[in-house]
Amino acid sequence: MTEAATTGERILDVRQIPHQQRHEIIPRLFDNLQPGQGMQIVVDHDPRPLKYFFEAVHGDDCQWTYLEEGPELWRVQLRRAA
């Protein structure tokens, strides 16, 4: 995991992590964010199922923004509502 130079957000590149582990790690990291904090994830496919998970579990508390949308790389910002 690295820090984004301009935002201070953590960047988690999960492309080399098995899918099952991704879906355990990402929600746990989000749960540790304070209100107003964010993180970015980098994946090799559209993480739409993860988006639906966050909508179902966190509702409006999770703000989801696509920063890059493929075709080979997707970057998503997850931010906990302030």
PDB file of C-alpha atoms in Angstrom:
ATOM      1  CA  MET A   1       0.000   0.000   0.000  1.00  0.00           C
ATOM      2  CA  THR A   2       1.312   3.460  -0.854  1.00  0.00           C
ATOM      3  CA  GLU A   3       0.260   7.037  -0.139  1.00  0.00           C
ATOM      4  CA  ALA A   4      -1.088   9.299  -2.885  1.00  0.00           C
ATOM      5  CA  ALA A   5       1.252  12.276  -3.129  1.00  0.00           C
ATOM      6  CA  THR A   6      -1.433  14.926  -3.522  1.00  0.00           C
ATOM      7  CA  THR A   7      -4.237  13.620  -1.316  1.00  0.00           C
ATOM      8  CA  GLY A   8      -2.460  11.675   1.409  1.00  0.00           C
ATOM      9  CA  GLU A   9      -4.834   8.778   0.701  1.00  0.00           C
ATOM     10  CA  ARG A  10      -3.699   5.195   0.879  1.00  0.00           C
ATOM     11  CA  ILE A  11      -3.514   3.443  -2.457  1.00  0.00           C
ATOM     12  CA  LEU A  12      -4.097  -0.293  -2.399  1.00  0.00           C
ATOM     13  CA  ASP A  13      -3.070  -2.116  -5.588  1.00  0.00           C
ATOM     14  CA  VAL A  14      -4.892  -5.438  -5.349  1.00  0.00           C
ATOM     15  CA  ARG A  15      -4.058  -6.799  -8.799  1.00  0.00           C
ATOM     16  CA  GLN A  16      -1.757  -9.499  -7.367  1.00  0.00           C
ATOM     17  CA  ILE A  17      -4.039 -10.412  -4.440  1.00  0.00           C
ATOM     18  CA  PRO A  18      -6.495 -13.336  -4.917  1.00  0.00           C
ATOM     19  CA  HIS A  19     -10.111 -12.179  -5.318  1.00  0.00           C
ATOM     20  CA  GLN A  20     -11.349 -13.741  -2.069  1.00  0.00           C
ATOM     21  CA  GLN A  21      -8.652 -11.974  -0.072  1.00  0.00           C
ATOM     22  CA  ARG A  22      -9.436  -8.657  -1.789  1.00  0.00           C
ATOM     23  CA  HIS A  23     -13.013  -8.846  -0.569  1.00  0.00           C
ATOM     24  CA  GLU A  24     -11.788  -9.376   2.985  1.00  0.00           C
ATOM     25  CA  ILE A  25      -9.042  -6.720   2.989  1.00  0.00           C
ATOM     26  CA  ILE A  26     -10.797  -3.782   1.295  1.00  0.00           C
ATOM     27  CA  PRO A  27     -13.881  -3.629   3.595  1.00  0.00           C
ATOM     28  CA  ARG A  28     -11.662  -3.991   6.668  1.00  0.00           C
ATOM     29  CA  LEU A  29      -9.495  -1.062   5.554  1.00  0.00           C
ATOM     30  CA  PHE A  30     -12.587   1.029   4.801  1.00  0.00           C
ATOM     31  CA  ASP A  31     -13.988   0.283   8.260  1.00  0.00           C
ATOM     32  CA  ASN A  32     -10.827   1.820   9.753  1.00  0.00           C
ATOM     33  CA  LEU A  33     -11.246   5.134   7.911  1.00  0.00           C
ATOM     34  CA  GLN A  34     -12.319   8.152   9.923  1.00  0.00           C
ATOM     35  CA  PRO A  35     -15.145  10.379   8.596  1.00  0.00           C
ATOM     36  CA  GLY A  36     -13.841  12.386   5.645  1.00  0.00           C
ATOM     37  CA  GLN A  37     -10.896  10.047   5.008  1.00  0.00           C
ATOM     38  CA  GLY A  38     -10.498   8.131   1.790  1.00  0.00           C
ATOM     39  CA  MET A  39      -8.483   5.431   0.103  1.00  0.00           C
ATOM     40  CA  GLN A  40      -7.950   4.312  -3.459  1.00  0.00           C
ATOM     41  CA  ILE A  41      -7.965   0.820  -4.870  1.00  0.00           C
ATOM     42  CA  VAL A  42      -6.313  -0.263  -8.111  1.00  0.00           C
ATOM     43  CA  VAL A  43      -7.726  -3.349  -9.839  1.00  0.00           C
ATOM     44  CA  ASP A  44      -7.533  -5.136 -13.182  1.00  0.00           C
ATOM     45  CA  HIS A  45     -11.296  -5.233 -13.830  1.00  0.00           C
ATOM     46  CA  ASP A  46     -14.390  -3.164 -13.084  1.00  0.00           C
ATOM     47  CA  PRO A  47     -14.999  -3.681  -9.335  1.00  0.00           C
ATOM     48  CA  ARG A  48     -18.759  -3.186  -9.720  1.00  0.00           C
ATOM     49  CA  PRO A  49     -19.672  -6.137  -7.391  1.00  0.00           C
ATOM     50  CA  LEU A  50     -17.593  -4.499  -4.661  1.00  0.00           C
ATOM     51  CA  LYS A  51     -19.445  -1.244  -5.298  1.00  0.00           C
ATOM     52  CA  TYR A  52     -22.773  -3.028  -4.784  1.00  0.00           C
ATOM     53  CA  PHE A  53     -21.426  -4.560  -1.560  1.00  0.00           C
ATOM     54  CA  PHE A  54     -20.470  -1.132  -0.203  1.00  0.00           C
ATOM     55  CA  GLU A  55     -23.843   0.325  -1.200  1.00  0.00           C
ATOM     56  CA  ALA A  56     -25.653  -2.490   0.612  1.00  0.00           C
ATOM     57  CA  VAL A  57     -23.509  -2.436   3.752  1.00  0.00           C
ATOM     58  CA  HIS A  58     -22.563   1.240   4.110  1.00  0.00           C
ATOM     59  CA  GLY A  59     -25.177   3.105   2.057  1.00  0.00           C
ATOM     60  CA  ASP A  60     -24.414   6.821   1.840  1.00  0.00           C
ATOM     61  CA  ASP A  61     -21.535   6.460   4.324  1.00  0.00           C
ATOM     62  CA  CYS A  62     -19.330   5.265   1.453  1.00  0.00           C
ATOM     63  CA  GLN A  63     -18.715   7.630  -1.418  1.00  0.00           C
ATOM     64  CA  TRP A  64     -17.480   5.688  -4.466  1.00  0.00           C
ATOM     65  CA  THR A  65     -15.748   7.516  -7.335  1.00  0.00           C
ATOM     66  CA  TYR A  66     -14.195   5.983 -10.427  1.00  0.00           C
ATOM     67  CA  LEU A  67     -10.876   7.747 -11.107  1.00  0.00           C
ATOM     68  CA  GLU A  68      -9.896   5.520 -14.035  1.00  0.00           C
ATOM     69  CA  GLU A  69     -12.118   3.074 -15.926  1.00  0.00           C
ATOM     70  CA  GLY A  70     -10.142   0.459 -17.848  1.00  0.00           C
ATOM     71  CA  PRO A  71      -9.827  -1.295 -20.067  1.00  0.00           C
ATOM     72  CA  GLU A  72      -6.753  -2.726 -18.314  1.00  0.00           C
ATOM     73  CA  LEU A  73      -6.698  -0.704 -15.089  1.00  0.00           C
ATOM     74  CA  TRP A  74      -9.416   0.664 -12.827  1.00  0.00           C
ATOM     75  CA  ARG A  75      -8.795   3.096  -9.973  1.00  0.00           C
ATOM     76  CA  VAL A  76     -11.542   3.801  -7.467  1.00  0.00           C
ATOM     77  CA  GLN A  77     -11.662   6.244  -4.591  1.00  0.00           C
ATOM     78  CA  LEU A  78     -13.617   5.177  -1.517  1.00  0.00           C
ATOM     79  CA  ARG A  79     -14.339   7.930   0.981  1.00  0.00           C
ATOM     80  CA  ARG A  80     -16.144   7.740   4.310  1.00  0.00           C
ATOM     81  CA  ALA A  81     -18.780  10.457   4.520  1.00  0.00           C
ATOM     82  CA  ALA A  82     -17.923  13.295   6.889  1.00  0.00           C
TER      83      ALA A  82
END
